[in-house]
Short mmCIF file of C-alpha atoms in Angstrom, two decimals:
data_model
loop_
_atom_site.label_atom_id
_atom_site.label_comp_id
_atom_site.label_asym_id
_atom_site.label_seq_id
_atom_site.Cartn_x
_atom_site.Cartn_y
_atom_site.Cartn_z
CA UNK A 1 24.06 -0.88 25.79
CA UNK A 2 21.20 1.18 27.53
CA UNK A 3 18.42 -0.55 29.26
CA UNK A 4 14.93 -0.23 27.71
CA UNK A 5 11.90 0.05 29.94
CA UNK A 6 8.64 -0.85 28.42
CA UNK A 7 5.30 -0.01 29.99
CA UNK A 8 3.23 -2.76 28.53
CA UNK A 9 0.20 -4.79 28.87
CA UNK A 10 -2.01 -2.33 26.73
CA UNK A 11 -2.68 -4.96 25.28
CA UNK A 12 -0.30 -7.91 26.06
CA UNK A 13 -0.53 -8.96 22.42
CA UNK A 14 1.23 -5.78 21.33
CA UNK A 15 3.71 -5.87 24.17
CA UNK A 16 4.81 -9.38 22.96
CA UNK A 17 5.52 -7.96 19.53
CA UNK A 18 7.49 -5.00 21.07
CA UNK A 19 9.54 -7.61 22.91
CA UNK A 20 10.13 -9.58 19.78
CA UNK A 21 10.97 -6.70 17.35
CA UNK A 22 13.37 -5.17 19.98
CA UNK A 23 15.27 -8.27 20.42
CA UNK A 24 15.37 -9.28 16.81
CA UNK A 25 16.84 -5.99 15.91
CA UNK A 26 19.44 -5.93 18.59
CA UNK A 27 20.44 -9.38 17.41
CA UNK A 28 20.41 -8.17 13.80
CA UNK A 29 22.66 -5.20 14.57
CA UNK A 30 25.07 -6.81 17.04
CA UNK A 31 24.97 -10.30 15.86
CA UNK A 32 25.88 -13.46 17.82
CA UNK A 33 23.95 -14.10 20.91
CA UNK A 34 23.12 -10.54 21.67
CA UNK A 35 19.81 -9.47 22.84
CA UNK A 36 18.17 -6.27 24.27
CA UNK A 37 18.60 -5.31 27.88
CA UNK A 38 15.04 -4.61 28.57
CA UNK A 39 12.74 -4.38 31.79
CA UNK A 40 8.90 -4.18 31.52
CA UNK A 41 5.96 -3.33 33.79
CA UNK A 42 2.95 -5.27 32.19
CA UNK A 43 0.00 -3.48 33.47
CA UNK A 44 -3.46 -4.97 33.92
CA UNK A 45 -5.19 -3.53 30.74
CA UNK A 46 -8.72 -3.94 32.55
CA UNK A 47 -7.60 -1.07 34.91
CA UNK A 48 -6.70 1.06 32.09
CA UNK A 49 -9.61 0.23 29.86
CA UNK A 50 -11.86 1.26 32.84
CA UNK A 51 -10.11 4.59 32.86
CA UNK A 52 -10.48 5.17 29.26
CA UNK A 53 -14.21 4.37 29.19
CA UNK A 54 -14.81 6.65 32.28
CA UNK A 55 -12.76 9.45 31.00
CA UNK A 56 -10.59 9.33 33.97
CA UNK A 57 -7.35 10.38 32.40
CA UNK A 58 -6.10 11.55 35.66
CA UNK A 59 -6.12 8.24 37.21
CA UNK A 60 -4.58 6.68 34.07
CA UNK A 61 -1.76 9.14 34.11
CA UNK A 62 -1.11 8.11 37.73
CA UNK A 63 -0.96 4.48 36.86
CA UNK A 64 1.33 4.94 34.00
CA UNK A 65 3.50 7.47 35.86
CA UNK A 66 4.01 4.83 38.61
CA UNK A 67 4.96 2.26 36.12
CA UNK A 68 7.53 4.65 34.59
CA UNK A 69 8.95 5.21 38.12
CA UNK A 70 9.14 1.44 38.77
CA UNK A 71 11.05 0.94 35.44
CA UNK A 72 13.46 3.65 36.26
CA UNK A 73 14.15 2.11 39.79
CA UNK A 74 14.72 -1.08 38.05
CA UNK A 75 17.43 0.36 35.89
CA UNK A 76 15.72 1.70 32.78
CA UNK A 77 17.78 4.32 30.90
CA UNK A 78 14.94 5.09 28.54
CA UNK A 79 11.18 4.36 28.87
CA UNK A 80 8.49 3.66 26.21
CA UNK A 81 4.76 3.47 26.71
CA UNK A 82 3.84 0.54 24.35
CA UNK A 83 0.50 1.89 23.10
CA UNK A 84 -0.44 5.01 21.00
CA UNK A 85 -3.57 6.05 22.84
CA UNK A 86 -2.02 6.17 26.20
CA UNK A 87 0.49 8.81 25.01
CA UNK A 88 -2.56 11.02 25.81
CA UNK A 89 -0.80 11.06 29.38
CA UNK A 90 2.64 10.94 28.08
CA UNK A 91 3.51 14.37 29.98
CA UNK A 92 2.45 12.61 33.22
CA UNK A 93 4.90 10.01 32.71
CA UNK A 94 7.60 12.40 31.56
CA UNK A 95 7.40 14.55 34.71
CA UNK A 96 7.47 11.31 36.92
CA UNK A 97 10.81 10.13 35.55
CA UNK A 98 14.46 11.29 35.33
CA UNK A 99 15.26 9.31 32.08
CA UNK A 100 14.07 10.00 28.65
CA UNK A 101 10.60 9.13 27.36
CA UNK A 102 10.62 7.99 23.81
CA UNK A 103 7.41 9.22 22.33
CA UNK A 104 5.87 7.03 19.76
CA UNK A 105 4.66 10.23 17.78
CA UNK A 106 8.34 10.94 17.28
CA UNK A 107 9.24 7.49 16.10
CA UNK A 108 6.22 7.53 13.61
CA UNK A 109 7.00 11.18 12.53
CA UNK A 110 10.69 10.15 11.67
CA UNK A 111 9.54 6.98 9.85
CA UNK A 112 7.00 9.08 7.80
CA UNK A 113 9.92 11.59 6.88
CA UNK A 114 12.41 8.73 6.01
CA UNK A 115 9.81 7.25 3.60
CA UNK A 116 9.26 10.71 1.98
CA UNK A 117 5.53 10.88 3.30
CA UNK A 118 4.27 14.26 4.44
CA UNK A 119 0.54 13.52 4.56
CA UNK A 120 -0.55 10.41 6.31
CA UNK A 121 -3.88 8.64 7.18
CA UNK A 122 -4.44 7.80 10.83
CA UNK A 123 -5.94 4.48 11.71
CA UNK A 124 -6.38 4.10 15.69
CA UNK A 125 -8.76 4.49 18.43
CA UNK A 126 -11.23 7.35 18.39
CA UNK A 127 -9.09 9.49 20.61
CA UNK A 128 -6.17 9.03 18.59
CA UNK A 129 -7.96 9.94 15.23
CA UNK A 130 -10.05 12.76 16.91
CA UNK A 131 -7.86 14.75 19.43
CA UNK A 132 -4.91 16.93 18.75
CA UNK A 133 -2.34 15.13 21.06
CA UNK A 134 -1.29 12.81 18.37
CA UNK A 135 -1.60 14.93 15.26
CA UNK A 136 0.17 17.77 17.03
CA UNK A 137 3.29 15.46 17.67
CA UNK A 138 3.50 14.39 14.06
CA UNK A 139 3.23 18.15 12.99
CA UNK A 140 6.54 18.75 14.87
CA UNK A 141 8.05 16.64 12.19
CA UNK A 142 6.14 18.40 9.25
CA UNK A 143 3.62 15.56 8.81
CA UNK A 144 0.21 16.44 8.04
CA UNK A 145 -2.61 14.18 9.33
CA UNK A 146 -5.89 12.90 7.56
CA UNK A 147 -8.32 10.79 9.57
CA UNK A 148 -11.37 8.90 8.56
CA UNK A 149 -14.90 10.42 8.61
CA UNK A 150 -16.71 10.66 11.97
CA UNK A 151 -19.01 7.83 10.94
CA UNK A 152 -16.22 5.35 10.33
CA UNK A 153 -14.47 6.08 13.62
CA UNK A 154 -16.70 4.32 15.87
CA UNK A 155 -16.47 1.11 13.79
CA UNK A 156 -12.58 1.28 13.77
CA UNK A 157 -12.50 1.79 17.63
CA UNK A 158 -14.83 -1.00 18.20
CA UNK A 159 -12.80 -3.50 16.27
CA UNK A 160 -9.81 -2.54 18.10
CA UNK A 161 -11.34 -3.01 21.59
CA UNK A 162 -13.77 -5.90 20.87
CA UNK A 163 -11.43 -7.81 18.77
CA UNK A 164 -7.77 -6.98 18.30
CA UNK A 165 -6.93 -6.20 22.01
CA UNK A 166 -8.57 -9.47 22.84
CA UNK A 167 -6.52 -11.47 20.22
CA UNK A 168 -9.28 -11.83 17.68
CA UNK A 169 -8.34 -11.35 14.12
CA UNK A 170 -11.19 -11.26 11.42
CA UNK A 171 -11.23 -11.36 7.82
CA UNK A 172 -14.43 -9.43 7.80
CA UNK A 173 -12.90 -6.63 9.91
CA UNK A 174 -9.81 -6.70 7.61
CA UNK A 175 -12.01 -5.91 4.61
CA UNK A 176 -13.77 -3.18 6.52
CA UNK A 177 -10.42 -1.70 7.33
CA UNK A 178 -9.15 -1.78 3.81
CA UNK A 179 -12.22 0.25 2.58
CA UNK A 180 -11.33 2.98 5.16
CA UNK A 181 -7.72 2.87 3.88
CA UNK A 182 -9.13 3.36 0.26
CA UNK A 183 -11.06 6.31 1.46
CA UNK A 184 -8.01 7.87 3.14
CA UNK A 185 -6.02 7.44 0.10
CA UNK A 186 -8.86 9.47 -1.67
CA UNK A 187 -8.61 12.20 0.80
CA UNK A 188 -5.11 12.62 -0.13
CA UNK A 189 -3.11 10.31 2.13
CA UNK A 190 0.34 9.11 0.76
CA UNK A 191 0.78 6.51 3.58
CA UNK A 192 -1.14 5.19 6.61
CA UNK A 193 -0.13 5.09 9.97
CA UNK A 194 -1.25 2.02 11.98
CA UNK A 195 -1.87 4.29 15.08
CA UNK A 196 -2.85 1.53 17.38
CA UNK A 197 -0.27 -1.14 18.22
CA UNK A 198 -2.54 -3.94 17.78
CA UNK A 199 -3.73 -3.10 14.13
CA UNK A 200 -0.55 -4.71 12.70
CA UNK A 201 -2.10 -7.97 13.86
CA UNK A 202 -4.90 -7.41 11.28
CA UNK A 203 -3.38 -5.12 8.40
CA UNK A 204 -0.06 -5.72 6.75
CA UNK A 205 1.60 -3.98 3.74
CA UNK A 206 0.25 -6.60 1.52
CA UNK A 207 -3.40 -5.74 2.67
CA UNK A 208 -3.13 -2.03 2.29
CA UNK A 209 -3.66 0.24 -0.73
CA UNK A 210 -1.25 2.78 0.82
CA UNK A 211 2.25 2.46 2.11
CA UNK A 212 2.06 1.46 5.71
CA UNK A 213 3.82 2.82 8.89
CA UNK A 214 3.55 0.37 11.80
CA UNK A 215 3.75 2.51 14.80
CA UNK A 216 4.68 -0.31 17.06
CA UNK A 217 7.60 -1.48 14.73
CA UNK A 218 8.82 2.33 14.51
CA UNK A 219 8.67 2.78 18.07
CA UNK A 220 10.48 -0.47 18.93
CA UNK A 221 13.16 0.34 16.31
CA UNK A 222 13.49 3.92 17.64
CA UNK A 223 14.13 2.22 21.01
CA UNK A 224 17.00 0.02 19.82
CA UNK A 225 18.65 3.12 18.31
CA UNK A 226 18.48 4.86 21.73
CA UNK A 227 19.76 1.65 23.42
CA UNK A 228 22.58 1.13 20.89
CA UNK A 229 23.73 4.68 20.47
CA UNK A 230 27.18 3.93 22.36
CA UNK A 231 27.21 0.18 21.84
CA UNK A 232 30.39 -1.63 20.59
CA UNK A 233 29.33 -3.41 17.48
CA UNK A 234 32.52 -4.96 16.79
CA UNK A 235 32.02 -7.95 19.09
CA UNK A 236 30.73 -11.49 18.26
#
């Protein structure tokens, strides 16, 4: 079994879900008392959030690159950035480490194609919805992106940072997100990507008028596939 390295803490709520999903899937596949071999660097999200607000992506890239190097020194064979938005600096992490970085966009693209989806709505932070770094990664898998209109993106972003990354889950916010999802369906999306790893705390398949691709879960399962590629599944 390969050791998974997770750059977490952005926020810790979704990092806890990464840990749970990865270990549950390893146990499901291998049985018995098996769990994942995993190391994590959990960053102080306040530091990263300050970089986001200031637009200091160079500093954010340095912080995440250092976390990647620490994971590699701790024995990680593959590395994950446990957030969609901070894949904006994925290249900084990739160049800093000598082990593979498993990009969340590849995990989401694979999940979309496997589900027969070629046009997906994106629900995430304003950078993920508005900038090309995320959509371009999905395009490598033949997946087209539809985003909410600009006037809705601020509301979506505000709920993420003022509520979800602080562990606040509101029925009012859920209803507002569902209305956005209805608009994405009308715009031609045949599925929606929850492209912020906290949104799964608010929106589940039962809430959505579209099939849901949970980016955190897709990423976590992608990591398990990489970790178990050469694993012996015949043991107890």
